[in-house]
Coordinates of C-alpha atoms and ligand atoms in Angstrom, one line a residue:
X1 CA 27.5 -0.1 2.1
X2 CA 28.1 0.9 -1.4
X3 CA 24.6 0.7 -2.8
X4 CA 23.6 1.4 -6.4
X5 CA 20.0 2.4 -7.2
X6 CA 17.5 3.7 -9.5
X7 CA 14.4 6.0 -8.6
X8 CA 11.2 5.6 -10.6
X9 CA 8.0 8.0 -9.8
X10 CA 4.9 9.0 -11.9
X11 CA 6.1 11.7 -14.4
X12 CA 3.7 14.1 -12.1
X13 CA 2.5 14.0 -8.6
X14 CA 0.3 16.5 -7.8
X15 CA -0.5 17.1 -4.2
X16 CA -3.2 19.1 -2.2
X17 CA -6.3 20.1 -1.4
X18 CA -9.0 20.3 -4.0
X19 CA -6.3 19.0 -6.5
X20 CA -8.7 16.5 -7.9
X21 CA -10.3 19.3 -9.7
X22 CA -7.3 19.4 -12.0
X23 CA -8.1 15.8 -13.2
X24 CA -9.4 16.9 -16.8
X25 CA -6.6 18.9 -17.2
X26 CA -4.2 16.1 -16.7
X27 CA -6.1 13.9 -18.8
X28 CA -5.9 16.4 -21.9
X29 CA -2.0 16.9 -21.2
X30 CA -1.9 12.6 -21.7
X31 CA -3.8 13.4 -25.4
X32 CA -6.9 12.0 -24.0
X33 CA -10.4 12.8 -24.9
X34 CA -11.9 9.8 -23.3
X35 CA -11.2 8.5 -20.0
X36 CA -12.3 5.6 -17.9
X37 CA -12.8 6.0 -14.0
X38 CA -12.3 2.5 -12.1
X39 CA -13.7 2.8 -8.5
X40 CA -15.4 0.9 -5.9
X41 CA -18.9 1.2 -4.2
X42 CA -17.8 2.9 -1.2
X43 CA -16.4 5.7 -3.4
X44 CA -19.1 6.1 -5.4
X45 CA -21.7 6.3 -2.2
X46 CA -19.2 8.8 -0.7
X47 CA -20.2 11.2 -3.9
X48 CA -16.5 11.4 -4.7
X49 CA -17.1 9.4 -8.1
X50 CA -19.7 11.6 -8.8
X51 CA -17.4 14.6 -8.2
X52 CA -14.6 13.2 -10.6
X53 CA -16.9 12.7 -13.4
X54 CA -18.2 16.3 -13.1
X55 CA -15.0 17.6 -13.3
X56 CA -13.8 15.5 -16.3
X57 CA -17.2 16.3 -18.1
X58 CA -16.7 20.3 -17.3
X59 CA -13.1 19.8 -18.8
X60 CA -14.6 18.2 -22.1
X61 CA -13.5 14.8 -21.2
X62 CA -16.1 12.1 -22.4
X63 CA -15.9 9.7 -19.0
X64 CA -16.8 6.4 -18.4
X65 CA -16.9 4.6 -15.3
X66 CA -16.9 1.1 -13.4
X67 CA -17.7 1.3 -9.9
X68 CA -17.8 -2.5 -8.6
X69 CA -14.3 -3.0 -7.6
X70 CA -14.2 -5.3 -4.3
X71 CA -11.2 -5.7 -1.8
X72 CA -8.8 -8.0 -3.3
X73 CA -10.0 -7.9 -6.4
X74 CA -10.3 -11.5 -8.1
X75 CA -9.3 -12.1 -11.6
X76 CA -12.7 -12.2 -13.4
X77 CA -13.6 -8.2 -12.5
X78 CA -10.3 -7.3 -14.0
X79 CA -11.3 -9.2 -17.5
X80 CA -14.9 -7.7 -17.2
X81 CA -13.4 -4.0 -17.1
X82 CA -10.9 -4.8 -19.7
X83 CA -13.8 -5.4 -22.2
X84 CA -15.7 -2.2 -21.0
X85 CA -12.3 0.0 -21.9
X86 CA -11.8 -1.7 -25.1
X87 CA -15.7 -1.4 -26.4
X88 CA -15.6 2.3 -25.3
X89 CA -12.3 3.3 -27.1
X90 CA -11.0 4.8 -23.8
X91 CA -7.9 6.6 -23.9
X92 CA -6.9 7.2 -20.4
X93 CA -7.5 5.1 -17.0
X94 CA -8.2 6.5 -14.0
X95 CA -7.7 4.6 -10.6
X96 CA -9.8 6.5 -8.0
X97 CA -10.1 4.4 -4.2
X98 CA -7.9 2.6 -2.1
X99 CA -5.2 0.0 -3.0
X100 CA -7.8 -2.5 -4.8
X101 CA -9.2 0.1 -7.1
X102 CA -5.7 1.3 -8.3
X103 CA -4.2 -1.8 -8.6
X104 CA -7.1 -2.8 -10.7
X105 CA -6.7 0.0 -13.0
X106 CA -3.0 -0.3 -13.5
X107 CA -3.2 -3.8 -14.4
X108 CA -6.3 -2.8 -16.5
X109 CA -3.9 -0.1 -18.6
X110 CA -1.5 -3.0 -19.4
X111 CA -4.0 -5.8 -20.2
X112 CA -5.8 -3.6 -22.9
X113 CA -2.5 -2.9 -24.8
X114 CA -0.9 -6.4 -24.1
X115 CA -4.0 -8.8 -24.2
X116 CA -3.9 -11.9 -21.9
X117 CA -4.9 -12.3 -18.4
X118 CA -3.4 -11.4 -14.9
X119 CA -2.0 -14.8 -14.4
X120 CA 0.5 -14.2 -17.7
X121 CA 2.2 -11.5 -15.9
X122 CA 2.4 -12.6 -12.2
X123 CA 5.8 -11.8 -10.9
X124 CA 8.7 -9.5 -12.0
X125 CA 8.9 -7.5 -14.9
X126 CA 6.7 -10.0 -17.1
X127 CA 4.7 -7.3 -19.1
X128 CA 6.0 -6.8 -22.4
X129 CA 4.6 -3.3 -23.5
X130 CA 3.4 -0.1 -21.8
X131 CA -0.2 0.3 -21.2
X132 CA -2.8 3.0 -21.6
X133 CA -1.7 6.2 -19.9
X134 CA -2.9 6.4 -16.4
X135 CA -3.7 8.5 -13.5
X136 CA -4.1 7.6 -9.9
X137 CA -6.1 9.1 -7.3
X138 CA -6.1 7.7 -3.9
X139 CA -9.2 8.2 -1.5
X140 CA -7.4 6.9 1.5
X141 CA -4.2 7.7 3.2
X142 CA -2.5 4.2 3.2
X143 CA -1.7 2.0 0.3
X144 CA 0.8 4.2 -2.0
X145 CA -0.4 2.4 -4.9
X146 CA -0.6 5.7 -6.6
X147 CA 3.4 5.9 -6.9
X148 CA 4.2 2.3 -7.0
X149 CA 4.9 -0.5 -9.6
X150 CA 2.9 -3.2 -8.0
X151 CA -0.5 -4.5 -8.0
X152 CA -1.9 -7.2 -5.7
X153 CA -4.6 -9.6 -6.6
X154 CA -6.3 -12.7 -5.3
X155 CA -6.2 -15.7 -7.1
X156 CA -9.5 -17.1 -5.9
X157 CA -9.1 -20.7 -6.5
X158 CA -5.5 -21.1 -4.8
X159 CA -6.7 -18.3 -1.9
X160 CA -3.3 -16.4 -2.2
X161 CA -2.5 -12.9 -2.8
X162 CA 0.2 -12.6 -5.7
X163 CA 1.7 -9.4 -7.1
X164 CA 2.3 -8.0 -10.6
X165 CA 5.6 -5.8 -10.7
X166 CA 6.2 -3.8 -13.7
X167 CA 7.6 -0.1 -14.2
X168 CA 4.6 -0.2 -17.0
X169 CA 2.4 -0.5 -13.9
X170 CA 3.6 2.8 -13.1
X171 CA 0.9 5.9 -13.2
X172 CA 1.7 8.6 -15.3
X173 CA 0.0 11.1 -12.9
X174 CA -0.8 10.8 -9.3
X175 CA -3.1 13.3 -7.9
X176 CA -3.1 13.2 -4.0
X177 CA -6.0 15.2 -2.7
X178 CA -6.0 15.0 1.2
X179 CA -10.0 16.5 0.9
X180 CA -10.8 13.1 -0.5
X181 CA -10.0 11.4 3.1
X182 CA -12.2 13.8 5.2
X183 CA -15.2 11.3 5.1
X184 CA -13.4 8.2 5.7
X185 CA -14.5 6.7 8.9
X186 CA -12.2 6.0 11.9
X187 CA -11.6 2.1 11.4
X188 CA -10.4 2.6 7.6
X189 CA -8.5 5.3 8.5
X190 CA -6.8 3.8 11.3
X191 CA -6.1 0.4 9.1
X192 CA -4.7 2.4 6.0
X193 CA -2.9 4.7 8.1
X194 CA -1.1 1.8 9.7
X195 CA -0.6 0.2 6.4
X196 CA 1.1 3.4 5.6
X197 CA 3.6 3.6 8.5
X198 CA 4.2 0.0 8.1
X199 CA 5.3 1.0 4.2
X200 CA 7.5 3.7 6.1
X201 CA 9.2 1.3 8.7
X202 CA 9.8 -1.7 6.0
X203 CA 11.2 0.4 3.2
X204 CA 13.6 2.0 5.6
X205 CA 15.1 -1.4 6.9
X206 CA 14.6 -3.2 3.3
X207 CA 18.1 -4.6 2.0
X208 CA 17.5 -2.2 -1.0
X209 CA 17.0 0.7 1.0
X210 CA 19.1 3.8 -0.4
X211 CA 19.5 7.5 0.7
X212 CA 16.6 8.5 -1.0
X213 CA 14.1 6.1 0.0
X214 CA 15.6 6.3 3.8
X215 CA 14.9 10.3 3.9
X216 CA 11.6 9.7 2.7
X217 CA 10.9 6.9 4.9
X218 CA 11.8 8.9 7.9
X219 CA 9.8 11.8 7.0
X220 CA 6.7 9.5 6.4
X221 CA 7.2 8.0 10.0
X222 CA 7.3 11.2 11.6
X223 CA 4.1 12.8 9.7
X224 CA 1.9 9.2 10.2
X225 CA 3.1 9.0 14.0
X226 CA 2.3 12.8 14.8
X227 CA -1.1 12.5 13.1
X228 CA -2.5 9.3 12.9
X229 CA -4.3 9.7 16.5
X230 CA -6.0 12.8 15.6
X231 CA -7.0 11.7 11.9
X232 CA -8.6 8.5 13.7
X233 CA -10.3 10.4 16.4
X234 CA -11.3 13.7 14.7
X235 CA -11.5 13.0 11.0
X236 CA -12.7 16.6 10.5
X237 CA -8.9 17.7 11.4
X238 CA -8.0 18.9 8.0
X239 CA -4.2 19.3 9.1
X240 CA -4.0 15.8 10.2
X241 CA -5.7 14.7 7.0
X242 CA -3.1 16.6 5.1
X243 CA -0.1 15.2 7.0
X244 CA -1.5 11.8 6.7
X245 CA -1.9 11.9 2.9
X246 CA 1.5 13.5 2.5
X247 CA 3.0 10.6 5.1
X248 CA 1.3 7.9 3.0
X249 CA 2.4 9.3 -0.3
X250 CA 6.1 9.6 0.7
X251 CA 5.8 6.0 2.5
X252 CA 4.5 4.9 -1.1
X253 CA 7.7 6.3 -3.2
X254 CA 10.0 4.8 -0.4
X255 CA 8.7 1.6 -0.7
X256 CA 8.1 1.9 -4.5
X257 CA 11.7 2.5 -4.9
X258 CA 13.0 0.4 -1.9
X259 CA 10.7 -2.5 -0.7
X260 CA 8.4 -3.6 1.8
X261 CA 9.6 -6.9 3.6
X262 CA 8.7 -9.6 6.2
X263 CA 5.5 -8.0 7.5
X264 CA 4.2 -7.6 4.0
X265 CA 5.1 -11.2 3.3
X266 CA 3.5 -12.8 6.5
X267 CA 0.6 -10.6 5.9
X268 CA -0.1 -11.4 2.4
X269 CA -0.4 -15.0 3.4
X270 CA -2.7 -14.2 6.3
X271 CA -5.0 -11.9 4.3
X272 CA -4.9 -14.3 1.4
X273 CA -6.3 -17.3 3.6
X274 CA -8.7 -15.0 5.8
X275 CA -10.4 -11.9 4.6
X276 CA -8.6 -9.6 6.9
X277 CA -8.4 -6.0 5.7
X278 CA -4.6 -5.4 4.5
X279 CA -3.7 -2.7 7.1
X280 CA -4.9 -4.8 9.7
X281 CA -3.1 -7.9 8.5
X282 CA 0.1 -5.6 8.3
X283 CA -0.5 -4.8 12.0
X284 CA -1.1 -8.0 13.3
X285 CA 2.5 -9.2 12.0
X286 CA 4.1 -5.7 12.8
X287 CA 5.2 -6.1 16.6
X288 CA 6.3 -10.0 16.1
X289 CA 8.4 -9.5 13.0
X290 CA 10.2 -6.2 14.7
X291 CA 11.2 -8.4 17.4
X292 CA 12.8 -10.7 14.7
X293 CA 14.6 -8.1 13.0
X294 CA 15.4 -5.5 15.6
X295 CA 18.9 -7.3 16.7
X296 CA 19.9 -7.4 12.9
X297 CA 19.5 -3.5 12.5
X298 CA 19.6 -1.7 16.1
X299 CA 21.2 1.6 14.9
X300 CA 18.2 1.8 12.3
X301 CA 15.6 0.9 14.9
X302 CA 16.8 3.9 17.2
X303 CA 16.4 6.3 14.4
X304 CA 13.0 4.7 13.6
X305 CA 11.9 4.7 17.4
X306 CA 13.1 8.8 17.1
X307 CA 11.1 9.5 14.1
X308 CA 8.1 8.0 16.0
X309 CA 8.6 10.6 18.4
X310 CA 10.0 8.6 21.2
X311 CA 12.7 9.9 23.6
X312 CA 15.9 7.8 23.8
X313 CA 18.0 9.8 26.1
X314 CA 20.1 7.7 28.4
X315 CA 18.9 4.4 26.9
X316 CA 21.3 1.8 25.7
X317 CA 21.4 1.3 22.1
X318 CA 19.6 -2.3 22.7
X319 CA 16.9 -0.5 25.0
X320 CA 16.6 2.3 22.5
X321 CA 15.9 0.1 19.4
X322 CA 13.6 -2.1 21.2
X323 CA 11.5 0.6 22.2
X324 CA 10.6 1.1 18.7
X325 CA 8.2 -2.1 19.1
X326 CA 6.4 -0.7 22.3
X327 CA 5.9 2.6 20.5
X328 CA 4.3 1.1 17.7
X329 CA 1.9 -1.5 19.6
X330 CA 1.1 1.7 21.4
X331 CA 0.0 3.6 18.2
X332 CA -2.1 0.4 17.3
X333 CA -4.0 -0.2 20.6
X334 CA -4.4 4.0 20.6
X335 CA -6.3 3.7 17.4
X336 CA -8.1 0.5 17.9
X337 CA -6.6 -1.8 15.6
X338 CA -5.6 -5.4 16.8
X339 CA -2.5 -6.9 17.2
X340 CA -3.1 -10.4 18.0
X341 CA -4.2 -13.3 15.5
X342 CA -6.7 -14.6 18.2
X343 CA -8.4 -11.2 18.3
X344 CA -9.7 -12.0 14.6
X345 CA -10.3 -15.5 15.4
X346 CA -7.8 -16.9 13.2
X347 CA -7.6 -20.8 14.3
X348 CA -4.1 -21.6 15.7
X349 CA -3.9 -24.7 13.3
X350 CA -3.6 -22.4 10.3
X351 CA -0.3 -21.3 10.7
X352 CA 1.7 -24.2 9.4
X353 CA -0.2 -23.9 6.2
X354 CA 0.1 -19.8 6.2
X355 CA 4.0 -20.2 7.0
X356 CA 4.2 -22.4 3.7
X357 CA 2.4 -19.8 1.7
X358 CA 4.5 -17.1 3.2
X359 CA 7.7 -18.6 2.7
X360 CA 7.0 -18.4 -1.2
X361 CA 6.7 -14.5 -0.7
X362 CA 10.5 -14.4 -2.1
X363 CA 10.0 -11.0 -3.6
X364 CA 9.6 -9.3 -0.1
X365 CA 11.5 -11.8 2.1
X366 CA 14.6 -11.4 0.2
X367 CA 14.3 -7.6 1.1
X368 CA 14.1 -8.8 5.1
X369 CA 17.2 -7.5 6.9
X370 CA 17.4 -10.9 8.7
X371 CA 17.0 -14.4 6.9
X372 CA 13.8 -16.4 7.5
X373 CA 13.4 -19.7 7.5
X374 CA 10.0 -21.8 7.3
X375 CA 10.7 -22.4 11.1
X376 CA 11.3 -18.7 12.0
X377 CA 8.1 -17.8 10.0
X378 CA 5.9 -20.5 12.2
X379 CA 7.4 -19.1 15.0
X380 CA 6.4 -15.4 14.3
X381 CA 2.8 -16.4 13.6
X382 CA 2.6 -18.4 16.9
X383 CA 3.9 -15.3 18.9
X384 CA 1.4 -13.2 17.1
X385 CA -1.3 -15.8 17.7
Ligands
LIG1 FE1 0.7 -2.1 2.5

């Protein structure tokens, strides 16, 4: 296929142990003297916020912060932070945490300069002007939000999750420091790690995939599949943590320039209605979406199963391709992430409504290798139940 593509990443990506100590230098490079850190209570409690504030102050940066971001951030939190940033005259925004904190920070940066609310900018390329300069620092190995142009929010009244997509959401600097993940508990390591692995798989088979993203997706699959079990069962293993952070970063760049697909579409509809962590919601949908997709991309599924570290010698193309599904289910089981909706007490009766919400995720569904009808989506939810 003759695929045209463009490729966007933050101007600077800083990766490695203790690189968070360089945050102040990058604020200054962005011509900032006043920085505002946006994070969540867990990151604050773990001492990571304090560390970042100290590093900033040591570099002569005046730092303010907000540490009340909650998962699936609702709109009102964002408006509150925008006011704080404007009142304090902050020049650089720092997103510190998982997807929720970084997505909030990305959107705050553009709301400060553009005005309005999140609802004005839902969808693709609706933001007129650049935002304040921004630095993203992930504290999990999963979301990839530090390198993407997407931010996901919950519309509370509608009980749905919606995305804002714009090149103005791309960070100026991403600082990925594996040491920030050393103390993550096993269940968060597992769920966020599955999210990263699913980014790698979905970006690899998405219609928009190109040679740049395909290479990154495969490298990410290898790194994550070979390290996720160790990172979950022995969080103090610094090499596993390093490889998970690197894998998550590569997967983020891959899906940021390719796309996610039906797993994320069905998981967003599920997560919008029931408060299930993003990585868990994705894992719940993954085997059943893979079953649906495999026959449309058999060769690619063989590459996936090889990247996951499985042997395919002597297997037919079909058997090798289908083995990718078992390989992923085995990883999820080994690290204790559920793969059936009933395990999360999702009622079967909720499926038709979730399917109606999922079919509206056209940004993601249009990138799925195989077309899905409403009936197909219902079937996948039923299989997952
Ligand atoms: Fe994700």
